[in-house]
Structure formats: C-alpha cells, structure tokens
Coordinates of C-alpha atoms in Angstrom, one line a residue:
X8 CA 144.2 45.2 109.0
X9 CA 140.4 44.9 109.4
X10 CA 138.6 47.2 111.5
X11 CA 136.9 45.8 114.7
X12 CA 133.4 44.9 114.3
X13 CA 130.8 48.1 116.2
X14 CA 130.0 46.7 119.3
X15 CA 126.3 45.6 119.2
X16 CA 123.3 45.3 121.6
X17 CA 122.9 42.3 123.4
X18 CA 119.9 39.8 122.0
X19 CA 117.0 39.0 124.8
X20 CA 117.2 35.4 125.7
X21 CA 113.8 34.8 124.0
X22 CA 114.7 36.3 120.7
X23 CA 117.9 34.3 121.2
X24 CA 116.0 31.0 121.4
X25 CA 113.7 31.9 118.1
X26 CA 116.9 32.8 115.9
X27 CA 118.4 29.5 117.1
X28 CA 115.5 28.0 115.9
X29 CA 115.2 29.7 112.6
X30 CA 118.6 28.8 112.2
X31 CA 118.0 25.3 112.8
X32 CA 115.2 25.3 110.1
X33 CA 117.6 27.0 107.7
X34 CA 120.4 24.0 108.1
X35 CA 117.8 22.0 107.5
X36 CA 117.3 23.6 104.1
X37 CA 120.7 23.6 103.2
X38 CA 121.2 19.6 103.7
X39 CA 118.3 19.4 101.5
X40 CA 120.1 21.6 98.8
X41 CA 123.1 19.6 99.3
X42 CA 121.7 16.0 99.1
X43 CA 120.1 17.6 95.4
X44 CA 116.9 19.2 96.3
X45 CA 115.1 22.7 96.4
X46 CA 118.1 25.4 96.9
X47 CA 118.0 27.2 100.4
X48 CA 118.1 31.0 98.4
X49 CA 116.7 30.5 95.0
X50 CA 117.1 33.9 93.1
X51 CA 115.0 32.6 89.6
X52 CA 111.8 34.2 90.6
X53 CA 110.4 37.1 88.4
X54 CA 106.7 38.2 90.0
X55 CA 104.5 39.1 87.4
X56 CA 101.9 41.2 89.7
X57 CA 102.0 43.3 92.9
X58 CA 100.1 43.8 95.4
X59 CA 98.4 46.6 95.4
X60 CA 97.9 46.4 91.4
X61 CA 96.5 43.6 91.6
X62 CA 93.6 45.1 94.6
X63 CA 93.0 47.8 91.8
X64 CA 92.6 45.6 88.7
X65 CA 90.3 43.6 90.5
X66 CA 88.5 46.1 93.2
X67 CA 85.6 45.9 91.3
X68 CA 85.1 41.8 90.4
X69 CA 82.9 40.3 93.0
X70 CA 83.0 36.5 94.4
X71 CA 80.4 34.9 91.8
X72 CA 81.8 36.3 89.2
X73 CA 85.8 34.8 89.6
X74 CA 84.0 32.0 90.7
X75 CA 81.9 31.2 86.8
X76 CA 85.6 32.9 85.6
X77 CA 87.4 29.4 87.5
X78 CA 84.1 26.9 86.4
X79 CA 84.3 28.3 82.8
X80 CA 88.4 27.6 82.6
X81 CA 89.1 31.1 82.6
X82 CA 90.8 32.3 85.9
X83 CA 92.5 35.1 86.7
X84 CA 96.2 34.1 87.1
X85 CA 98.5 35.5 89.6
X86 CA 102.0 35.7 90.4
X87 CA 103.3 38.3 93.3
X88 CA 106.2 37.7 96.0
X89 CA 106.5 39.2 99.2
X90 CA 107.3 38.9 102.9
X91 CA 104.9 36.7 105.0
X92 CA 103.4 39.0 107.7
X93 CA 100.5 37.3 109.1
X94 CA 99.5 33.3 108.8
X95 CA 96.9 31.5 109.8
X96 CA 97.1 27.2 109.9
X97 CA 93.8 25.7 109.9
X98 CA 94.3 21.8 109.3
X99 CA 93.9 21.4 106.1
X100 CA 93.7 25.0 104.3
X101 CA 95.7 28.1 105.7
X102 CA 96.3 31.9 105.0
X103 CA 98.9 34.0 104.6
X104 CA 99.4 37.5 104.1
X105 CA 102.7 38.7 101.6
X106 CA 103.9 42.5 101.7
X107 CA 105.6 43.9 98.7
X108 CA 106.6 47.5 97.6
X109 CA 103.0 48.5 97.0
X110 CA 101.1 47.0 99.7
X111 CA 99.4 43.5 101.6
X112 CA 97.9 40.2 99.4
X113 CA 96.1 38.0 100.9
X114 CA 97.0 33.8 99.9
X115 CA 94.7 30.6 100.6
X116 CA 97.2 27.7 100.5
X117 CA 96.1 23.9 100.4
X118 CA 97.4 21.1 99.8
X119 CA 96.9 22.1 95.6
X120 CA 100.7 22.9 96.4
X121 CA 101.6 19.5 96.5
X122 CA 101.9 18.0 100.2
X123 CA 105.3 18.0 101.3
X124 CA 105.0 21.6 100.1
X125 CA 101.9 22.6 102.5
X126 CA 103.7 20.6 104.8
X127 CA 107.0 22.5 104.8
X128 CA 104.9 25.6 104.6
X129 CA 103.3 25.2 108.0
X130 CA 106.5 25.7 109.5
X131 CA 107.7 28.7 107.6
X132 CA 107.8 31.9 109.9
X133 CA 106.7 35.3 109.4
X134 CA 108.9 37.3 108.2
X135 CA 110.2 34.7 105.3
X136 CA 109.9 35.7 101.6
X137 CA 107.8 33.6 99.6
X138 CA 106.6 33.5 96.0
X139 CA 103.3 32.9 95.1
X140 CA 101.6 31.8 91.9
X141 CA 97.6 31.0 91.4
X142 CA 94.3 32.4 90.7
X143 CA 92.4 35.2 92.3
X144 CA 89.2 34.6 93.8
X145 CA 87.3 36.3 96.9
X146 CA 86.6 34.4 100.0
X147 CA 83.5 34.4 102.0
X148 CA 84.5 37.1 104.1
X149 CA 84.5 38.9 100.3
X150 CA 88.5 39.8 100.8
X151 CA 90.3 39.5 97.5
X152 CA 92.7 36.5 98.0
X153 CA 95.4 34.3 95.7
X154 CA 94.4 30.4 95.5
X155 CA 98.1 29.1 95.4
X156 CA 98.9 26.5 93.2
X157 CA 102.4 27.2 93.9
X158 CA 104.5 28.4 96.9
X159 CA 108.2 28.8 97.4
X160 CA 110.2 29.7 100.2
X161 CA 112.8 32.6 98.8
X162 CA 114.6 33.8 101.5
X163 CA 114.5 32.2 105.6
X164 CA 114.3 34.8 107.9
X165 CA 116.9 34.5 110.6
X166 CA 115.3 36.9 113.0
X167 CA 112.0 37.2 114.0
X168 CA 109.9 40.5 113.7
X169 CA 108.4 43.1 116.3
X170 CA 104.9 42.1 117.7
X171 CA 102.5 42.6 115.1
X172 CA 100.4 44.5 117.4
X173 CA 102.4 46.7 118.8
X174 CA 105.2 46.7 116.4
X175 CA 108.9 48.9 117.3
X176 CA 108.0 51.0 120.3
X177 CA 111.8 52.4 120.9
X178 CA 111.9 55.7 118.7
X179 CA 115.8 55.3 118.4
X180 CA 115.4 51.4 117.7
X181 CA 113.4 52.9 114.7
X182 CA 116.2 54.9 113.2
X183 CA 119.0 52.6 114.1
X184 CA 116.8 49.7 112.7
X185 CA 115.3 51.5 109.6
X186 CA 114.5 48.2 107.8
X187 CA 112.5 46.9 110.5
X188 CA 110.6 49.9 110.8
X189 CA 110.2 50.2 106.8
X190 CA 109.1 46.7 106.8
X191 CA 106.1 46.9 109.8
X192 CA 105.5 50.5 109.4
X193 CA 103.1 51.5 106.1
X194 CA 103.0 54.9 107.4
X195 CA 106.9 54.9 107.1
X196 CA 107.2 53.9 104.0
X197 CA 104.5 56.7 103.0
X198 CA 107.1 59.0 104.5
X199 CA 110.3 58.6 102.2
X200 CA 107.5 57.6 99.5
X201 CA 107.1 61.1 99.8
X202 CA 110.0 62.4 99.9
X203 CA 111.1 60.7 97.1
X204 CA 108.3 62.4 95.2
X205 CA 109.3 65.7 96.4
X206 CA 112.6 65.4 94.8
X207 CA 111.4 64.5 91.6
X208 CA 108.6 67.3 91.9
X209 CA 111.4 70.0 92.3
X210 CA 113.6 67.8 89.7
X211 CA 110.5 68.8 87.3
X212 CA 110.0 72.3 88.7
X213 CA 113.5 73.1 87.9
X214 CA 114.3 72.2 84.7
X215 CA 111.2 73.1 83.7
X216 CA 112.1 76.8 83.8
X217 CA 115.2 76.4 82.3
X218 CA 117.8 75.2 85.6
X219 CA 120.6 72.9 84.5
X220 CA 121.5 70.4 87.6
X221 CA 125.4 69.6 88.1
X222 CA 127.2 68.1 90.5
X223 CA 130.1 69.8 92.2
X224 CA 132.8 67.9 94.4
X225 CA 131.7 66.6 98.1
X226 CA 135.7 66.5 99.0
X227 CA 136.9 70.5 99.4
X228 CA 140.6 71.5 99.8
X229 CA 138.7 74.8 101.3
X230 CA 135.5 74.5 103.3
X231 CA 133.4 77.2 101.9
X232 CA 129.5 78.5 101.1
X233 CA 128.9 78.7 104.9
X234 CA 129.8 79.4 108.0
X235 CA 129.9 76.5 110.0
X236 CA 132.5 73.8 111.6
X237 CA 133.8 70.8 109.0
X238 CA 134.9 67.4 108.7
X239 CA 137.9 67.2 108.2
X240 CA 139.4 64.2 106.7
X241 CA 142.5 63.1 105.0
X242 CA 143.5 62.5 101.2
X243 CA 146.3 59.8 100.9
X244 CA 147.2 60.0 97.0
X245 CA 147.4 63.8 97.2
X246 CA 148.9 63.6 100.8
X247 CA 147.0 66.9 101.6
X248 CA 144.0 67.5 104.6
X249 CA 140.4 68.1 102.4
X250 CA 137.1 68.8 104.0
X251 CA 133.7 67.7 103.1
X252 CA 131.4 69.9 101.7
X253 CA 129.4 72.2 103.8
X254 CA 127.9 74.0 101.1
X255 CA 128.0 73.7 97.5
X256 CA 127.6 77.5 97.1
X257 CA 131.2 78.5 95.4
X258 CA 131.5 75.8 92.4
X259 CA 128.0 76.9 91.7
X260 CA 129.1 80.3 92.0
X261 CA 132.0 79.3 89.2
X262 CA 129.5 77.9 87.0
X263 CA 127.6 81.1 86.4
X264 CA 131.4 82.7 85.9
X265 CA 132.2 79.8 83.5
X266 CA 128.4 81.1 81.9
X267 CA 125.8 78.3 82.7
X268 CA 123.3 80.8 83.8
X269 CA 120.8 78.5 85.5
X270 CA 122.3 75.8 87.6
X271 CA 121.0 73.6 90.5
X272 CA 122.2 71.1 92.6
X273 CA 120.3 68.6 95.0
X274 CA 123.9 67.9 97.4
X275 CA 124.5 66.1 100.2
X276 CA 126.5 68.2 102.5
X277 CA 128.1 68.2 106.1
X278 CA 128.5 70.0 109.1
X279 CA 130.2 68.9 112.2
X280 CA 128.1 70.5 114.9
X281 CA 125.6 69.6 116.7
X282 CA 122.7 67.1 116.7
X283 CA 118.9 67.8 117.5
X284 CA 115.7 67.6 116.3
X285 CA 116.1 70.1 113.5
X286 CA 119.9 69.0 112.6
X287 CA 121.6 65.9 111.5
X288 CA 125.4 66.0 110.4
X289 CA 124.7 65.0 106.8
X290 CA 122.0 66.5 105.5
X291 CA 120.1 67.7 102.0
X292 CA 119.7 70.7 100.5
X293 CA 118.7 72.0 96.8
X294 CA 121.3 75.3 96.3
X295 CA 120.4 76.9 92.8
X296 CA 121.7 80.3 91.0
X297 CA 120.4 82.4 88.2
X298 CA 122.1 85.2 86.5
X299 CA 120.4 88.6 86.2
X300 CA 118.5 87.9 89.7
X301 CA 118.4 89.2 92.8
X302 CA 117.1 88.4 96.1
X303 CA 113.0 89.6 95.1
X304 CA 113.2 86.6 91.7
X305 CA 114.2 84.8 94.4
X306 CA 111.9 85.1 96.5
X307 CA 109.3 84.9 94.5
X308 CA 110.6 81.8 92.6
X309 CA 111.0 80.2 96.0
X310 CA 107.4 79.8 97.0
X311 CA 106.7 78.7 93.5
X312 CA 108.7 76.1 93.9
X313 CA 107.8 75.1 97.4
X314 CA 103.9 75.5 96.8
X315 CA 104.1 73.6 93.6
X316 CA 106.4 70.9 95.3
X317 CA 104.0 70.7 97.7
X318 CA 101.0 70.2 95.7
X319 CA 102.4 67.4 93.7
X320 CA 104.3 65.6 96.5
X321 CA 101.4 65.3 98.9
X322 CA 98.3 66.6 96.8
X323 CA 97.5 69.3 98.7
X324 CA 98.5 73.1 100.0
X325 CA 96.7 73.4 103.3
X326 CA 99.4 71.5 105.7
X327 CA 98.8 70.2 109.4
X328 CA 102.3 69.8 111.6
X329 CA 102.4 69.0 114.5
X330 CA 97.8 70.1 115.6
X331 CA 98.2 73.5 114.0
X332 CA 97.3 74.5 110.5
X333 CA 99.9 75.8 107.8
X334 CA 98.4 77.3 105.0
X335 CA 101.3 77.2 101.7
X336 CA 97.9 78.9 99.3
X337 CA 98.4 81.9 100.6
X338 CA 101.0 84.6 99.6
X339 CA 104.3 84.2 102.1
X340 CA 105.0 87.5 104.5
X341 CA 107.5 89.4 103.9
X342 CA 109.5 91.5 107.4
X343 CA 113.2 92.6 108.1
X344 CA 114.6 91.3 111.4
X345 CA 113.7 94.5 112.9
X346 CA 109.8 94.8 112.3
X347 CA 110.1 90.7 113.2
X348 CA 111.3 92.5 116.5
X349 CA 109.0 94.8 116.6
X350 CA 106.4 92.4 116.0
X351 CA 107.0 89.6 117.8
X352 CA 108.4 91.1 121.0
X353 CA 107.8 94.2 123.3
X354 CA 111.0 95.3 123.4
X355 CA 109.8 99.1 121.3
X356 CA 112.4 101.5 121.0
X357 CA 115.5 99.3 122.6
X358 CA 115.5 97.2 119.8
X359 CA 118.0 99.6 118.8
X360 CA 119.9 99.2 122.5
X361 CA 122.7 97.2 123.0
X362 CA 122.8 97.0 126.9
X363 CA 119.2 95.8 126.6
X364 CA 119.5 93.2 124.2
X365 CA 122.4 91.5 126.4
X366 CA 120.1 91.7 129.3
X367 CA 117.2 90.2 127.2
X368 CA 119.5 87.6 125.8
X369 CA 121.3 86.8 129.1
X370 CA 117.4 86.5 130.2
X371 CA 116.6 83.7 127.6
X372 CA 119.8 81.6 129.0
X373 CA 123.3 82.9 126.5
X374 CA 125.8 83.9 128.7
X375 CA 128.9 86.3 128.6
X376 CA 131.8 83.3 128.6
X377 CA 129.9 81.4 125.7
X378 CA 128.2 83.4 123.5
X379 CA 130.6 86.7 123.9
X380 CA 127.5 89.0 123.8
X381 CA 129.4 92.3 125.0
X382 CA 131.7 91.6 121.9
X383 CA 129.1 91.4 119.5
X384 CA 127.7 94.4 117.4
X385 CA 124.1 96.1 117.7
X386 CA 123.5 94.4 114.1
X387 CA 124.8 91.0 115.5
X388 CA 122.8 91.1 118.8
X389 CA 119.8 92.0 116.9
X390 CA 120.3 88.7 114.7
X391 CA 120.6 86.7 118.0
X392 CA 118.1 88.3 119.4
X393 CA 115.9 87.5 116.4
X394 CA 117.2 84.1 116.5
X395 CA 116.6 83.2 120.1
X396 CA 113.2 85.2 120.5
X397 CA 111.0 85.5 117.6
X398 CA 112.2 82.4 115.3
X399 CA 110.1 79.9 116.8
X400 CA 107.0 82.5 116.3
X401 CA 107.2 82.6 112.5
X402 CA 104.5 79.9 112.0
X403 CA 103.0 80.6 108.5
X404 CA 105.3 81.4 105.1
X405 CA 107.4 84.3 106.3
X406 CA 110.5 85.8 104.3
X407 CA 113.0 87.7 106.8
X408 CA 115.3 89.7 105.0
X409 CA 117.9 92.7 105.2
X410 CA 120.4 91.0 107.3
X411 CA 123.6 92.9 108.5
X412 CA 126.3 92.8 106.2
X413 CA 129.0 91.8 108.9
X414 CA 127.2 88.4 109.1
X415 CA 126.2 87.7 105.5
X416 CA 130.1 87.5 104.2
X417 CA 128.7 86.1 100.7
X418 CA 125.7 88.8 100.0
X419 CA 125.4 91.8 98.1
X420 CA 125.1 95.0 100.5
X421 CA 122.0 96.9 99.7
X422 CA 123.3 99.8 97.5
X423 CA 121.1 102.3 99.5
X424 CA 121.9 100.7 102.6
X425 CA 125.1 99.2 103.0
X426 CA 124.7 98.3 106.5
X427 CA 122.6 95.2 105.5
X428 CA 122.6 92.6 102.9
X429 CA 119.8 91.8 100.2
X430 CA 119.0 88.7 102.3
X431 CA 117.0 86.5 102.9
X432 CA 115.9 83.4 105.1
X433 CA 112.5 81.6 104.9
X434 CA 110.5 80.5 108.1
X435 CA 107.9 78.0 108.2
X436 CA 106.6 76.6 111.6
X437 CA 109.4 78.7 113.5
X438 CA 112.4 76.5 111.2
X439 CA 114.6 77.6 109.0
X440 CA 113.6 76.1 105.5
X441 CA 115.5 78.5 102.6
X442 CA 118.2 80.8 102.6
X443 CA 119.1 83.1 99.6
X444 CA 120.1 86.9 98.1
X445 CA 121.9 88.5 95.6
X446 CA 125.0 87.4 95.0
X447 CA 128.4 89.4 95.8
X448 CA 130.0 89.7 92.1
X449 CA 132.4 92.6 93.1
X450 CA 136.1 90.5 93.4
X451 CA 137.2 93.3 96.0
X452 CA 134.6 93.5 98.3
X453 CA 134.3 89.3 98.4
X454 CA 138.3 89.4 99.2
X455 CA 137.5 91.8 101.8
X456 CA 135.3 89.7 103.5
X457 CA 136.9 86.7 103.1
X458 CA 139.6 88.4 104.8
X459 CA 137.8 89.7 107.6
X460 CA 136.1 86.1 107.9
X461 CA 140.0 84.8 108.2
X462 CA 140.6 87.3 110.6
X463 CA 138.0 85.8 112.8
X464 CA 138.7 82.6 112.4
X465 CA 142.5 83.2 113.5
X466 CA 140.8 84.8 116.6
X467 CA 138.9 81.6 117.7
X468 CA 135.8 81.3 115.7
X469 CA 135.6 77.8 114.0
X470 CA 132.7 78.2 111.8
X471 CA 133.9 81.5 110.0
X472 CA 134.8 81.0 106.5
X473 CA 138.3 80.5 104.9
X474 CA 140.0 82.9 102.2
X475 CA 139.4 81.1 99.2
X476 CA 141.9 83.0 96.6
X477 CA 140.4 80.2 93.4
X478 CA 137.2 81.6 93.8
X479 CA 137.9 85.3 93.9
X480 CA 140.6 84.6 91.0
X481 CA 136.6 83.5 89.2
X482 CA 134.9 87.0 90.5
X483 CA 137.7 88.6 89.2
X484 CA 137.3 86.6 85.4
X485 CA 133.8 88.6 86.2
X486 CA 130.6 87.0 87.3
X487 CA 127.5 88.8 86.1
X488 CA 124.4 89.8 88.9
X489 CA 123.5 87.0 90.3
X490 CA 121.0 85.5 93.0
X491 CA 121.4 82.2 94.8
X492 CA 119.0 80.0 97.3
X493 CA 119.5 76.7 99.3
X494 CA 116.4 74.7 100.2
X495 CA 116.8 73.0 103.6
X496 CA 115.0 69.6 101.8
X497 CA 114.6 67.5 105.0
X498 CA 113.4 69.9 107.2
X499 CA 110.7 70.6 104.3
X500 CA 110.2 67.1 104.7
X501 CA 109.5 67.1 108.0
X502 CA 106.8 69.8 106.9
X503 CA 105.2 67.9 104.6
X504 CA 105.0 64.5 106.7
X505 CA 104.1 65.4 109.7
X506 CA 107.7 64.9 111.5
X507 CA 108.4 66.3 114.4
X508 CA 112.4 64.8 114.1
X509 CA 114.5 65.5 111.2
X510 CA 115.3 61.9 112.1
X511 CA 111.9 60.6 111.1
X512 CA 112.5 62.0 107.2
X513 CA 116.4 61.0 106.6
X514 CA 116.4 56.9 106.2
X515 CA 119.6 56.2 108.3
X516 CA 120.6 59.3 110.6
X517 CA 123.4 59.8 112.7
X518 CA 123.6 58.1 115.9
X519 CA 125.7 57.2 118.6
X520 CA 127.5 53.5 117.8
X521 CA 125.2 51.1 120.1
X522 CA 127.1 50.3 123.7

C-alpha cells in the first residue's frame, strides 16, 4: 500500500499563476516534440567549459584583442551550460546570465541563433537550464561574455525562483528548501564546498599517519559507544528490534582486538533526543583508535588534525565565529573540570560541596523532579555543574579532562587516581567539538560497568548504555592499550563557516513535516 503523500505548504496565488504559466509553455514544448521537433528534455549535451574556468583562462585577454582573434578567424570557442539567472531583452540583442558548479557566465544572444530560436528564447524564464555554444569576447562595459551561436533550452523550470534581490528570507524555508537556497545563495554553496574539503583534508591527515578507514554497521542489535537515547526500529527478515547506530565506538574497539591497530571511521550516527542549534538527530562524527595510546597521543594528535584540517579547508588558522576571534595557531589549554571550576566561577572551596552545587544548579534553572540533583554524586554534580556554568566560557582550544569514572563507563580509570577517568573533551567557542581517552582493555572492569550502566537503565535512565556480552567476549580475546577520539565534524563545521546553526552546515536537517 503506498504511503500518503507529506502534507505540503500551500502555494501563494501569484506563484500559482506563474507555475500555470510555465506549465503552459512546457505543453507547448511537448506538442512540438510530438509533432517531430526539438525534444522538451534533451539529455545529449556534454559542456565543454565552465564557468569560472573559463573567467580564469581568459582574465587576462582584453576586448581588442578577442576582437583581431574573431577578424583573424581565430576565436576563442566556447561551450558551458547552466541555469539562466538574470536576462535582459533588448529588441534585437539580449543577455543572459548561466550559473554552473563553479560560478556566473555572462551570454550575448542575437538572432546568429537562428530566429525562431531568439524568438523562443525571449520567452524562456529564469530559472530554465540552457546550453550554450559560441565565442568569447568582452563587451563594452569590458565584462567577459559568450557570443552564442547556439542556444538550447535543457530543462523548463516549472517554478519560479526567490526575488533576485532579496532572495529566501525564511531561515527554515532555507533548510527545508536546500536546493533553492544552493541554487541563489554563492555563499551557501561555499559552505558545504567547505565542508566537503574538510573531509577530504582529514581523509588525507589520516591515512597519512598510518589510520586505515572501515566502515562498521549503522543497524545495532545493541545500542552501544554512548550514552544516549536510540532509534529504534524493526528488522523483518531477522524478525528481531535493531537500533541505529549512536556511536561507532565498539566495532572499532573489535578491530584493534581483531589487530588493525590504526582504524578510523567518518559515520553517520543517530540519537533520538533533542533538537537545537548545536544538535540534529543524524549527525557526523570521525571516531578513530590507535593501539599503544593513551589519552596525552590523543590529545596531541587531535589538534594536529584539527589545525591542519583547518588550514587546508579554509586556508587559514586565525578563525572569526560569530564577531569574536578564535585563534587554532596557538597551543590548546589544557584544565580538569575542577580548576575549569575554579577558574571560571567563584564558587572557591565549595566546589567540593554538594549542598551548594544543588543550590547553584537549582539557581541556573535544573530542578529536583527533572534533573534528580539530590541523587547525584559530588563527582556527578561537579560535571553538571561544569556543564551548565563554565562550558559556554571555553572560547579558545581548551582540553578538559579527568572526568569521574561513574560517568565515563568506557574509559580507563587513572591508575593513581581511580576516582576519575583519563578523559577528555575538547571545547572551542563554549561547544563540544572532540571527545576521547584511553581505552578500558580490562574484560572485568568493562563488564562491571556495563553492569552498573544496566542497572541504571532498569531504574529509569534511557540513555545509559546496554550490557553488551559480544564485546566483552573481544576484551576478554585481549585488546592491547588503546586510545580512542570522536570528532563532532559538523559542529567543527559550523567553526569553520561562520554558522551559528548546526542546520546551516548539514545539507538537509531534520525538521518538522510542513503543516
């Protein structure tokens, strides 16, 4: 049985009256194709050029000399396609503007296309997809330009586009719409542009010391890596409930067992909680172990990788987000939660209180019914405390490590201090970007865990983990000192562009079906 279509927005009565038209121009087309002529959606055009190509190959050729080029027989040909997104009839000669991939070309169409053609032309509509072939030359204005000898019409747009001028105004309209905005926004484009140059960079940055990249399964019988709350979902052939990933941390964790020692994976995973300006429900991370490192390689190999990812994704080290300066040159800082504390706040001696972090936290909004504070441990309220009142003040680089081991179910307690974890999570502009330590490789203590994690989830708590006996049946196979790290990739987007929504770096983020 097919599924009902998503209910969708209602048209205005304008744009209702211009997609009638264009649909009234595109049965024309097809009763041409019909009674033999030009097909309505030809698909045998191969551009030779593009757009911005072309502006550098030529940048430097002024009007005089394409025009002795033309007079001598020896004009630069052309070919590019693109969407039409600005024209201009004037009687006998017009202009047009194509976008591609790479950027705007100008066209100077007359009736050297043949006359029905210039005539058909004048009633093409921006936003149409047209191919172009011809010689350059510059116009008197001295703006490089394509004298078409040939134009087609490749694909009739149906619906027409956002004011040039002021282009998509609604912010949501923008995600929910991403090809409009991709198609009249440059500076949109630049953005996953980007980000698709910061995955390659840290594609590079990891293999080039010696990382393998895998892929491990997005469909879990046991949601595992983190705590947090999954989907849960349904597997017909097996006839038993799966969960999608939340973390690839455990097959990862096999693989250094099974003896890849350097492994990395760029995964989608997926959390069913909530949705703001710092999380989406789907989201990408980079998670990557090595054997015979702990939570200082990490550390270490961490800002390597971000300052070099940085440098070749966007040219450059010192960052602006959002009017204030971040600065990824300089060497990261390095605090545990309590000197963060200490630093941050002027709470002094009681950061070691228990009554006064629940009055300081009930202060900043938690509450007794929701967040349980009175049933939380000193280690625990310190972390919330941490969490709620210093987080957003770690503006430049800063590593925060040493977290309680009651919290970090996956870590390796500090052998001279077993009380916290060799831990770590990476701050930049008060976010969460990076998350790592040394691994737990002792089978007993991670079953422990695992059992106390069970415990809690039996006792209401969602996001604790499940006992996972497959993977500490691999501890117990032995897996040798190990260190770990996931990358939170689109909030280090959002760095490196200038974001202020985790929705302005992911192309198609969640949202609410439109009403």
């Amino acid at each position: 049985m097919n599924q009902p279509a998503a209910p969708q927005a209602p048209e205005a009565p304008d744009e209702n009256k211009l997609i009638a038209e264009r649909r009234e121009k595109l049965k024309g087309l097809r009763e041409v194709q019909t009674g033999g002529g030009a097909i309505a959606f030809p698909n045998d055009f191969k551009p030779k050029d593009r757009a911005a190509q072309l502006h550098q190959a030529h940048a430097a050729i002024e009007k005089e000399a394409f025009e002795a080029g033309i007079a001598a027989g020896k004009a630069i040909n052309a070919s590019i396609a693109g969407r039409m997104m600005l024209k201009r009839v004037m009687g006998k000669a017009s202009f047009a503007t194509l976008q591609d991939a790479t950027g705007r070309m100008q066209v100077y169409i007359t009736k050297d296309v043949g006359e029905a053609t210039y005539e058909a032309f004048k009633h093409w509509d921006l936003g149409d997809i047209v191919a172009v072939e011809g010689h350059m030359f510059r116009t008197g204005k001295g703006e490089l330009s394509i004298h078409a000898t040939s134009i087609r019409l490749l694909t009739k747009s149906l619906r027409p586009l956002p004011d040039k001028f002021h282009g998509m105004q609604d912010q949501e309209l923008k995600y929910r719409q991403r090809y409009v905005d991709l198609i009249m926004d440059e500076a949109a484009r630049a953005r996953f542009a980007a980000r698709s140059a910061t995955l390659s960079a840290m594609r590079s940055f990891m293999t080039g010391h010696g990382f393998m990249e895998v892929e491990t399964p997005m469909l879990h019988p046991i949601p595992g890596g983190a705590n947090a709350k999954p989907f849960v979902t349904h597997h017909n052939a097996l006839d038993q409930q799966m969960y999608l990933r939340i973390a690839p941390e455990l097959y990862l964790k096999r693989l250094i067992v099974g003896g890849f020692e350097r492994v990395f994976e760029i995964n989608r995973s997926f959390r069913n909680e909530g949705i703001s300006v710092r999380h989406n429900p789907e989201f990408t991370m980079m998670e990557f172990y090595a054997a015979y490192w702990n939570y200082q390689d990490l550390m270490r190999f961490t800002e390597d990788l971000l300052r070099d990812t940085a440098q070749k994704a966007v040219g450059s080290l010192q960052l602006s987000y959002q009017g204030r300066e971040v600065d990824l040159s300089q060497p990261f800082k390095r605090m545990t939660i309590r000197e963060a504390i200490h630093a941050h706040t002027d709470i002094g001696a009681h950061v070691d209180d228990a009554a006064e972090l629940i009055s300081r936290l009930k202060k900043l909004g938690l509450s007794e019914e929701k967040d349980r504070l009175s049933q939380r441990s000193l280690p625990s309220l310190q972390v919330l405390y941490f969490e709620e009142a210093v987080e957003s003040e770690l503006w430049a680089p800063t590593f925060i490590m040493e977290h309680p081991t009651e919290i970090s179910p996956l870590a390796r307690a500090n052998d001279a201090r077993p009380e916290v974890t060799e831990r770590f999570e990476l701050y930049i502009t008060g976010r969460e970007m990076a998350n790592g330590f040394s691994e737990l490789n002792d089978a007993e203590d991670q079953a422990a865990r695992f059992a106390a994690q069970a415990g809690a989830k039996d006792a209401g708590d969602d996001e604790a983990m499940f006992y996972d006996a497959d993977f500490i049946r691999a501890l117990e196979y032995g897996m040798p000192p190990t260190g770990g790290c996931g990358v939170g990739i689109d909030r280090f987007m959002m760095l490196l562009t200038d974001s202020p929504s985790i929705r302005d770096v992911i192309l198609f983020p969640a949202l609410r079906n439109e009403a």
